[in-house]
Amino acid sequence: RELALARAALVRRSPEARAPFVLAAARSAVRLGRADAALRWLRFVPPGGAASVLRGEALLALGRAGEAAAAFRGALRGALGPE
């Protein structure tokens, strides 16, 4: 119930305003062994940076190594900037 209320409040915010809260929820979900929940939270923020790293960690925990590697590459590309 509380998560549903939080989610409803977050979707009304701009992506920039909701990102810190969504990333914290996703990080907690990964640490609690709820990678599936982390991926659901991460749908609310655009890929890149910390979101891509968390997406990669969640995918890896779910045994989806190829997708995890792509997420990590995306995070690295974002950190290094354009070639």
PDB file of N, CA and C in Angstrom:
ATOM      1  N   ARG A   1       0.816  -1.189   0.000  1.00  0.00           N
ATOM      2  CA  ARG A   1       0.000   0.000   0.000  1.00  0.00           C
ATOM      3  C   ARG A   1       0.865   1.260   0.000  1.00  0.00           C
ATOM      4  N   GLU A   2       1.876   1.299   0.863  1.00  0.00           N
ATOM      5  CA  GLU A   2       2.740   2.479   0.931  1.00  0.00           C
ATOM      6  C   GLU A   2       3.514   2.677  -0.368  1.00  0.00           C
ATOM      7  N   LEU A   3       3.976   1.571  -0.959  1.00  0.00           N
ATOM      8  CA  LEU A   3       4.692   1.704  -2.226  1.00  0.00           C
ATOM      9  C   LEU A   3       3.779   2.210  -3.326  1.00  0.00           C
ATOM     10  N   ALA A   4       2.535   1.773  -3.319  1.00  0.00           N
ATOM     11  CA  ALA A   4       1.583   2.245  -4.325  1.00  0.00           C
ATOM     12  C   ALA A   4       1.354   3.746  -4.177  1.00  0.00           C
ATOM     13  N   LEU A   5       1.263   4.218  -2.958  1.00  0.00           N
ATOM     14  CA  LEU A   5       1.092   5.655  -2.723  1.00  0.00           C
ATOM     15  C   LEU A   5       2.330   6.427  -3.165  1.00  0.00           C
ATOM     16  N   ALA A   6       3.502   5.895  -2.848  1.00  0.00           N
ATOM     17  CA  ALA A   6       4.738   6.567  -3.249  1.00  0.00           C
ATOM     18  C   ALA A   6       4.842   6.619  -4.762  1.00  0.00           C
ATOM     19  N   ARG A   7       4.518   5.517  -5.415  1.00  0.00           N
ATOM     20  CA  ARG A   7       4.593   5.467  -6.878  1.00  0.00           C
ATOM     21  C   ARG A   7       3.642   6.493  -7.490  1.00  0.00           C
ATOM     22  N   ALA A   8       2.430   6.583  -6.948  1.00  0.00           N
ATOM     23  CA  ALA A   8       1.457   7.544  -7.470  1.00  0.00           C
ATOM     24  C   ALA A   8       1.967   8.978  -7.326  1.00  0.00           C
ATOM     25  N   ALA A   9       2.615   9.271  -6.214  1.00  0.00           N
ATOM     26  CA  ALA A   9       3.158  10.618  -6.009  1.00  0.00           C
ATOM     27  C   ALA A   9       4.333  10.892  -6.939  1.00  0.00           C
ATOM     28  N   LEU A  10       5.141   9.884  -7.181  1.00  0.00           N
ATOM     29  CA  LEU A  10       6.325  10.077  -8.014  1.00  0.00           C
ATOM     30  C   LEU A  10       5.998  10.309  -9.475  1.00  0.00           C
ATOM     31  N   VAL A  11       5.000   9.621 -10.000  1.00  0.00           N
ATOM     32  CA  VAL A  11       4.722   9.760 -11.433  1.00  0.00           C
ATOM     33  C   VAL A  11       4.217  11.153 -11.784  1.00  0.00           C
ATOM     34  N   ARG A  12       3.763  11.894 -10.791  1.00  0.00           N
ATOM     35  CA  ARG A  12       3.316  13.270 -11.049  1.00  0.00           C
ATOM     36  C   ARG A  12       4.469  14.255 -11.110  1.00  0.00           C
ATOM     37  N   ARG A  13       5.640  13.834 -10.675  1.00  0.00           N
ATOM     38  CA  ARG A  13       6.821  14.712 -10.706  1.00  0.00           C
ATOM     39  C   ARG A  13       7.521  14.611 -12.059  1.00  0.00           C
ATOM     40  N   SER A  14       8.333  15.597 -12.346  1.00  0.00           N
ATOM     41  CA  SER A  14       9.136  15.534 -13.574  1.00  0.00           C
ATOM     42  C   SER A  14      10.179  14.422 -13.413  1.00  0.00           C
ATOM     43  N   PRO A  15      10.683  13.882 -14.526  1.00  0.00           N
ATOM     44  CA  PRO A  15      11.703  12.833 -14.421  1.00  0.00           C
ATOM     45  C   PRO A  15      12.910  13.256 -13.585  1.00  0.00           C
ATOM     46  N   GLU A  16      13.312  14.505 -13.703  1.00  0.00           N
ATOM     47  CA  GLU A  16      14.461  14.981 -12.933  1.00  0.00           C
ATOM     48  C   GLU A  16      14.160  15.005 -11.437  1.00  0.00           C
ATOM     49  N   ALA A  17      12.944  15.397 -11.073  1.00  0.00           N
ATOM     50  CA  ALA A  17      12.577  15.495  -9.659  1.00  0.00           C
ATOM     51  C   ALA A  17      12.362  14.128  -9.032  1.00  0.00           C
ATOM     52  N   ARG A  18      11.919  13.160  -9.817  1.00  0.00           N
ATOM     53  CA  ARG A  18      11.642  11.842  -9.241  1.00  0.00           C
ATOM     54  C   ARG A  18      12.866  10.940  -9.197  1.00  0.00           C
ATOM     55  N   ALA A  19      13.869  11.230 -10.002  1.00  0.00           N
ATOM     56  CA  ALA A  19      15.020  10.335 -10.140  1.00  0.00           C
ATOM     57  C   ALA A  19      15.679   9.953  -8.812  1.00  0.00           C
ATOM     58  N   PRO A  20      15.994  10.881  -7.908  1.00  0.00           N
ATOM     59  CA  PRO A  20      16.676  10.473  -6.676  1.00  0.00           C
ATOM     60  C   PRO A  20      15.856   9.478  -5.848  1.00  0.00           C
ATOM     61  N   PHE A  21      14.557   9.659  -5.805  1.00  0.00           N
ATOM     62  CA  PHE A  21      13.695   8.775  -5.025  1.00  0.00           C
ATOM     63  C   PHE A  21      13.593   7.395  -5.671  1.00  0.00           C
ATOM     64  N   VAL A  22      13.452   7.382  -6.986  1.00  0.00           N
ATOM     65  CA  VAL A  22      13.343   6.116  -7.717  1.00  0.00           C
ATOM     66  C   VAL A  22      14.650   5.341  -7.622  1.00  0.00           C
ATOM     67  N   LEU A  23      15.772   6.023  -7.762  1.00  0.00           N
ATOM     68  CA  LEU A  23      17.064   5.351  -7.667  1.00  0.00           C
ATOM     69  C   LEU A  23      17.277   4.763  -6.275  1.00  0.00           C
ATOM     70  N   ALA A  24      16.860   5.477  -5.241  1.00  0.00           N
ATOM     71  CA  ALA A  24      16.980   4.948  -3.876  1.00  0.00           C
ATOM     72  C   ALA A  24      16.109   3.710  -3.694  1.00  0.00           C
ATOM     73  N   ALA A  25      14.903   3.735  -4.222  1.00  0.00           N
ATOM     74  CA  ALA A  25      14.012   2.575  -4.113  1.00  0.00           C
ATOM     75  C   ALA A  25      14.580   1.392  -4.878  1.00  0.00           C
ATOM     76  N   ALA A  26      15.104   1.640  -6.079  1.00  0.00           N
ATOM     77  CA  ALA A  26      15.676   0.563  -6.884  1.00  0.00           C
ATOM     78  C   ALA A  26      16.924  -0.018  -6.214  1.00  0.00           C
ATOM     79  N   ARG A  27      17.761   0.851  -5.664  1.00  0.00           N
ATOM     80  CA  ARG A  27      18.976   0.394  -4.971  1.00  0.00           C
ATOM     81  C   ARG A  27      18.605  -0.495  -3.792  1.00  0.00           C
ATOM     82  N   SER A  28      17.607  -0.093  -3.032  1.00  0.00           N
ATOM     83  CA  SER A  28      17.149  -0.899  -1.896  1.00  0.00           C
ATOM     84  C   SER A  28      16.599  -2.235  -2.363  1.00  0.00           C
ATOM     85  N   ALA A  29      15.849  -2.230  -3.445  1.00  0.00           N
ATOM     86  CA  ALA A  29      15.271  -3.467  -3.962  1.00  0.00           C
ATOM     87  C   ALA A  29      16.368  -4.445  -4.382  1.00  0.00           C
ATOM     88  N   VAL A  30      17.405  -3.948  -5.059  1.00  0.00           N
ATOM     89  CA  VAL A  30      18.511  -4.824  -5.464  1.00  0.00           C
ATOM     90  C   VAL A  30      19.174  -5.415  -4.230  1.00  0.00           C
ATOM     91  N   ARG A  31      19.441  -4.588  -3.236  1.00  0.00           N
ATOM     92  CA  ARG A  31      20.120  -5.064  -2.016  1.00  0.00           C
ATOM     93  C   ARG A  31      19.275  -6.056  -1.229  1.00  0.00           C
ATOM     94  N   LEU A  32      17.971  -5.958  -1.348  1.00  0.00           N
ATOM     95  CA  LEU A  32      17.067  -6.879  -0.637  1.00  0.00           C
ATOM     96  C   LEU A  32      16.766  -8.136  -1.453  1.00  0.00           C
ATOM     97  N   GLY A  33      17.423  -8.266  -2.607  1.00  0.00           N
ATOM     98  CA  GLY A  33      17.202  -9.435  -3.435  1.00  0.00           C
ATOM     99  C   GLY A  33      15.933  -9.371  -4.267  1.00  0.00           C
ATOM    100  N   ARG A  34      15.424  -8.181  -4.491  1.00  0.00           N
ATOM    101  CA  ARG A  34      14.200  -7.986  -5.273  1.00  0.00           C
ATOM    102  C   ARG A  34      14.525  -7.289  -6.585  1.00  0.00           C
ATOM    103  N   ALA A  35      15.341  -7.956  -7.400  1.00  0.00           N
ATOM    104  CA  ALA A  35      15.769  -7.371  -8.671  1.00  0.00           C
ATOM    105  C   ALA A  35      14.584  -7.066  -9.574  1.00  0.00           C
ATOM    106  N   ASP A  36      13.557  -7.900  -9.526  1.00  0.00           N
ATOM    107  CA  ASP A  36      12.370  -7.658 -10.343  1.00  0.00           C
ATOM    108  C   ASP A  36      11.707  -6.335  -9.964  1.00  0.00           C
ATOM    109  N   ALA A  37      11.632  -6.057  -8.682  1.00  0.00           N
ATOM    110  CA  ALA A  37      11.053  -4.791  -8.215  1.00  0.00           C
ATOM    111  C   ALA A  37      11.933  -3.613  -8.633  1.00  0.00           C
ATOM    112  N   ALA A  38      13.248  -3.806  -8.583  1.00  0.00           N
ATOM    113  CA  ALA A  38      14.166  -2.736  -8.997  1.00  0.00           C
ATOM    114  C   ALA A  38      13.920  -2.356 -10.450  1.00  0.00           C
ATOM    115  N   LEU A  39      13.749  -3.358 -11.300  1.00  0.00           N
ATOM    116  CA  LEU A  39      13.495  -3.066 -12.714  1.00  0.00           C
ATOM    117  C   LEU A  39      12.171  -2.340 -12.900  1.00  0.00           C
ATOM    118  N   ARG A  40      11.184  -2.673 -12.107  1.00  0.00           N
ATOM    119  CA  ARG A  40       9.903  -1.944 -12.205  1.00  0.00           C
ATOM    120  C   ARG A  40      10.081  -0.484 -11.795  1.00  0.00           C
ATOM    121  N   TRP A  41      10.835  -0.232 -10.739  1.00  0.00           N
ATOM    122  CA  TRP A  41      11.087   1.150 -10.318  1.00  0.00           C
ATOM    123  C   TRP A  41      11.845   1.911 -11.396  1.00  0.00           C
ATOM    124  N   LEU A  42      12.814   1.249 -12.001  1.00  0.00           N
ATOM    125  CA  LEU A  42      13.681   1.931 -12.960  1.00  0.00           C
ATOM    126  C   LEU A  42      12.963   2.319 -14.246  1.00  0.00           C
ATOM    127  N   ARG A  43      11.769   1.818 -14.470  1.00  0.00           N
ATOM    128  CA  ARG A  43      10.988   2.246 -15.638  1.00  0.00           C
ATOM    129  C   ARG A  43      10.621   3.720 -15.545  1.00  0.00           C
ATOM    130  N   PHE A  44      10.677   4.292 -14.337  1.00  0.00           N
ATOM    131  CA  PHE A  44      10.262   5.675 -14.132  1.00  0.00           C
ATOM    132  C   PHE A  44      11.373   6.696 -14.377  1.00  0.00           C
ATOM    133  N   VAL A  45      12.579   6.231 -14.663  1.00  0.00           N
ATOM    134  CA  VAL A  45      13.686   7.161 -14.928  1.00  0.00           C
ATOM    135  C   VAL A  45      14.353   6.789 -16.252  1.00  0.00           C
ATOM    136  N   PRO A  46      14.868   7.777 -16.973  1.00  0.00           N
ATOM    137  CA  PRO A  46      15.546   7.471 -18.232  1.00  0.00           C
ATOM    138  C   PRO A  46      16.856   6.727 -17.976  1.00  0.00           C
ATOM    139  N   PRO A  47      17.303   5.932 -18.950  1.00  0.00           N
ATOM    140  CA  PRO A  47      18.575   5.225 -18.781  1.00  0.00           C
ATOM    141  C   PRO A  47      19.736   6.202 -18.721  1.00  0.00           C
ATOM    142  N   GLY A  48      20.822   5.739 -18.150  1.00  0.00           N
ATOM    143  CA  GLY A  48      22.027   6.547 -18.055  1.00  0.00           C
ATOM    144  C   GLY A  48      22.515   6.622 -16.622  1.00  0.00           C
ATOM    145  N   GLY A  49      23.800   6.747 -16.464  1.00  0.00           N
ATOM    146  CA  GLY A  49      24.407   6.922 -15.156  1.00  0.00           C
ATOM    147  C   GLY A  49      24.017   5.861 -14.149  1.00  0.00           C
ATOM    148  N   ALA A  50      23.615   6.308 -12.968  1.00  0.00           N
ATOM    149  CA  ALA A  50      23.272   5.396 -11.874  1.00  0.00           C
ATOM    150  C   ALA A  50      22.114   4.477 -12.242  1.00  0.00           C
ATOM    151  N   ALA A  51      21.171   4.968 -13.021  1.00  0.00           N
ATOM    152  CA  ALA A  51      20.038   4.129 -13.418  1.00  0.00           C
ATOM    153  C   ALA A  51      20.512   2.942 -14.248  1.00  0.00           C
ATOM    154  N   SER A  52      21.458   3.159 -15.149  1.00  0.00           N
ATOM    155  CA  SER A  52      21.973   2.065 -15.965  1.00  0.00           C
ATOM    156  C   SER A  52      22.780   1.072 -15.135  1.00  0.00           C
ATOM    157  N   VAL A  53      23.534   1.574 -14.175  1.00  0.00           N
ATOM    158  CA  VAL A  53      24.300   0.678 -13.296  1.00  0.00           C
ATOM    159  C   VAL A  53      23.335  -0.186 -12.485  1.00  0.00           C
ATOM    160  N   LEU A  54      22.317   0.423 -11.902  1.00  0.00           N
ATOM    161  CA  LEU A  54      21.338  -0.341 -11.130  1.00  0.00           C
ATOM    162  C   LEU A  54      20.574  -1.319 -12.011  1.00  0.00           C
ATOM    163  N   ARG A  55      20.229  -0.892 -13.213  1.00  0.00           N
ATOM    164  CA  ARG A  55      19.550  -1.787 -14.156  1.00  0.00           C
ATOM    165  C   ARG A  55      20.446  -2.995 -14.445  1.00  0.00           C
ATOM    166  N   GLY A  56      21.737  -2.746 -14.653  1.00  0.00           N
ATOM    167  CA  GLY A  56      22.679  -3.831 -14.897  1.00  0.00           C
ATOM    168  C   GLY A  56      22.784  -4.779 -13.718  1.00  0.00           C
ATOM    169  N   GLU A  57      22.838  -4.233 -12.501  1.00  0.00           N
ATOM    170  CA  GLU A  57      22.910  -5.078 -11.302  1.00  0.00           C
ATOM    171  C   GLU A  57      21.659  -5.939 -11.168  1.00  0.00           C
ATOM    172  N   ALA A  58      20.498  -5.350 -11.417  1.00  0.00           N
ATOM    173  CA  ALA A  58      19.244  -6.093 -11.311  1.00  0.00           C
ATOM    174  C   ALA A  58      19.171  -7.187 -12.375  1.00  0.00           C
ATOM    175  N   LEU A  59      19.546  -6.857 -13.592  1.00  0.00           N
ATOM    176  CA  LEU A  59      19.521  -7.850 -14.665  1.00  0.00           C
ATOM    177  C   LEU A  59      20.494  -8.987 -14.393  1.00  0.00           C
ATOM    178  N   LEU A  60      21.656  -8.655 -13.871  1.00  0.00           N
ATOM    179  CA  LEU A  60      22.638  -9.676 -13.536  1.00  0.00           C
ATOM    180  C   LEU A  60      22.095 -10.603 -12.439  1.00  0.00           C
ATOM    181  N   ALA A  61      21.437 -10.027 -11.450  1.00  0.00           N
ATOM    182  CA  ALA A  61      20.852 -10.827 -10.376  1.00  0.00           C
ATOM    183  C   ALA A  61      19.768 -11.764 -10.897  1.00  0.00           C
ATOM    184  N   LEU A  62      19.125 -11.379 -11.984  1.00  0.00           N
ATOM    185  CA  LEU A  62      18.079 -12.208 -12.582  1.00  0.00           C
ATOM    186  C   LEU A  62      18.643 -13.210 -13.594  1.00  0.00           C
ATOM    187  N   GLY A  63      19.972 -13.226 -13.750  1.00  0.00           N
ATOM    188  CA  GLY A  63      20.600 -14.163 -14.664  1.00  0.00           C
ATOM    189  C   GLY A  63      20.561 -13.732 -16.120  1.00  0.00           C
ATOM    190  N   ARG A  64      20.319 -12.466 -16.353  1.00  0.00           N
ATOM    191  CA  ARG A  64      20.234 -11.936 -17.723  1.00  0.00           C
ATOM    192  C   ARG A  64      21.524 -11.180 -18.040  1.00  0.00           C
ATOM    193  N   ALA A  65      22.614 -11.962 -18.123  1.00  0.00           N
ATOM    194  CA  ALA A  65      23.965 -11.393 -18.232  1.00  0.00           C
ATOM    195  C   ALA A  65      24.159 -10.531 -19.480  1.00  0.00           C
ATOM    196  N   GLY A  66      23.617 -10.945 -20.605  1.00  0.00           N
ATOM    197  CA  GLY A  66      23.783 -10.157 -21.824  1.00  0.00           C
ATOM    198  C   GLY A  66      23.150  -8.790 -21.715  1.00  0.00           C
ATOM    199  N   GLU A  67      21.948  -8.743 -21.181  1.00  0.00           N
ATOM    200  CA  GLU A  67      21.266  -7.459 -20.993  1.00  0.00           C
ATOM    201  C   GLU A  67      21.980  -6.619 -19.944  1.00  0.00           C
ATOM    202  N   ALA A  68      22.504  -7.286 -18.905  1.00  0.00           N
ATOM    203  CA  ALA A  68      23.247  -6.566 -17.862  1.00  0.00           C
ATOM    204  C   ALA A  68      24.486  -5.913 -18.458  1.00  0.00           C
ATOM    205  N   ALA A  69      25.206  -6.660 -19.302  1.00  0.00           N
ATOM    206  CA  ALA A  69      26.408  -6.113 -19.927  1.00  0.00           C
ATOM    207  C   ALA A  69      26.070  -4.889 -20.773  1.00  0.00           C
ATOM    208  N   ALA A  70      24.950  -4.950 -21.491  1.00  0.00           N
ATOM    209  CA  ALA A  70      24.540  -3.797 -22.308  1.00  0.00           C
ATOM    210  C   ALA A  70      24.229  -2.597 -21.419  1.00  0.00           C
ATOM    211  N   ALA A  71      23.585  -2.827 -20.287  1.00  0.00           N
ATOM    212  CA  ALA A  71      23.276  -1.730 -19.366  1.00  0.00           C
ATOM    213  C   ALA A  71      24.559  -1.119 -18.807  1.00  0.00           C
ATOM    214  N   PHE A  72      25.517  -1.969 -18.429  1.00  0.00           N
ATOM    215  CA  PHE A  72      26.790  -1.460 -17.910  1.00  0.00           C
ATOM    216  C   PHE A  72      27.549  -0.680 -18.982  1.00  0.00           C
ATOM    217  N   ARG A  73      27.517  -1.178 -20.226  1.00  0.00           N
ATOM    218  CA  ARG A  73      28.169  -0.437 -21.320  1.00  0.00           C
ATOM    219  C   ARG A  73      27.515   0.928 -21.513  1.00  0.00           C
ATOM    220  N   GLY A  74      26.196   0.967 -21.396  1.00  0.00           N
ATOM    221  CA  GLY A  74      25.486   2.243 -21.516  1.00  0.00           C
ATOM    222  C   GLY A  74      25.894   3.214 -20.426  1.00  0.00           C
ATOM    223  N   ALA A  75      26.053   2.708 -19.207  1.00  0.00           N
ATOM    224  CA  ALA A  75      26.486   3.566 -18.100  1.00  0.00           C
ATOM    225  C   ALA A  75      27.894   4.086 -18.350  1.00  0.00           C
ATOM    226  N   LEU A  76      28.759   3.212 -18.845  1.00  0.00           N
ATOM    227  CA  LEU A  76      30.140   3.609 -19.115  1.00  0.00           C
ATOM    228  C   LEU A  76      30.201   4.629 -20.242  1.00  0.00           C
ATOM    229  N   ARG A  77      29.412   4.392 -21.288  1.00  0.00           N
ATOM    230  CA  ARG A  77      29.366   5.346 -22.399  1.00  0.00           C
ATOM    231  C   ARG A  77      28.917   6.723 -21.912  1.00  0.00           C
ATOM    232  N   GLY A  78      27.917   6.731 -21.062  1.00  0.00           N
ATOM    233  CA  GLY A  78      27.419   7.999 -20.527  1.00  0.00           C
ATOM    234  C   GLY A  78      28.460   8.708 -19.684  1.00  0.00           C
ATOM    235  N   ALA A  79      29.244   7.918 -18.918  1.00  0.00           N
ATOM    236  CA  ALA A  79      30.265   8.518 -18.049  1.00  0.00           C
ATOM    237  C   ALA A  79      31.423   9.072 -18.849  1.00  0.00           C
ATOM    238  N   LEU A  80      31.750   8.423 -19.958  1.00  0.00           N
ATOM    239  CA  LEU A  80      32.904   8.863 -20.760  1.00  0.00           C
ATOM    240  C   LEU A  80      32.549   9.943 -21.757  1.00  0.00           C
ATOM    241  N   GLY A  81      31.269  10.086 -22.064  1.00  0.00           N
ATOM    242  CA  GLY A  81      30.847  11.088 -23.028  1.00  0.00           C
ATOM    243  C   GLY A  81      31.032  10.603 -24.448  1.00  0.00           C
ATOM    244  N   PRO A  82      30.692  11.447 -25.412  1.00  0.00           N
ATOM    245  CA  PRO A  82      30.820  11.049 -26.818  1.00  0.00           C
ATOM    246  C   PRO A  82      32.272  10.828 -27.201  1.00  0.00           C
ATOM    247  N   GLU A  83      32.443   9.937 -28.163  1.00  0.00           N
ATOM    248  CA  GLU A  83      33.823   9.632 -28.613  1.00  0.00           C
ATOM    249  C   GLU A  83      34.373  10.705 -29.488  1.00  0.00           C
TER     250      GLU A  83
END
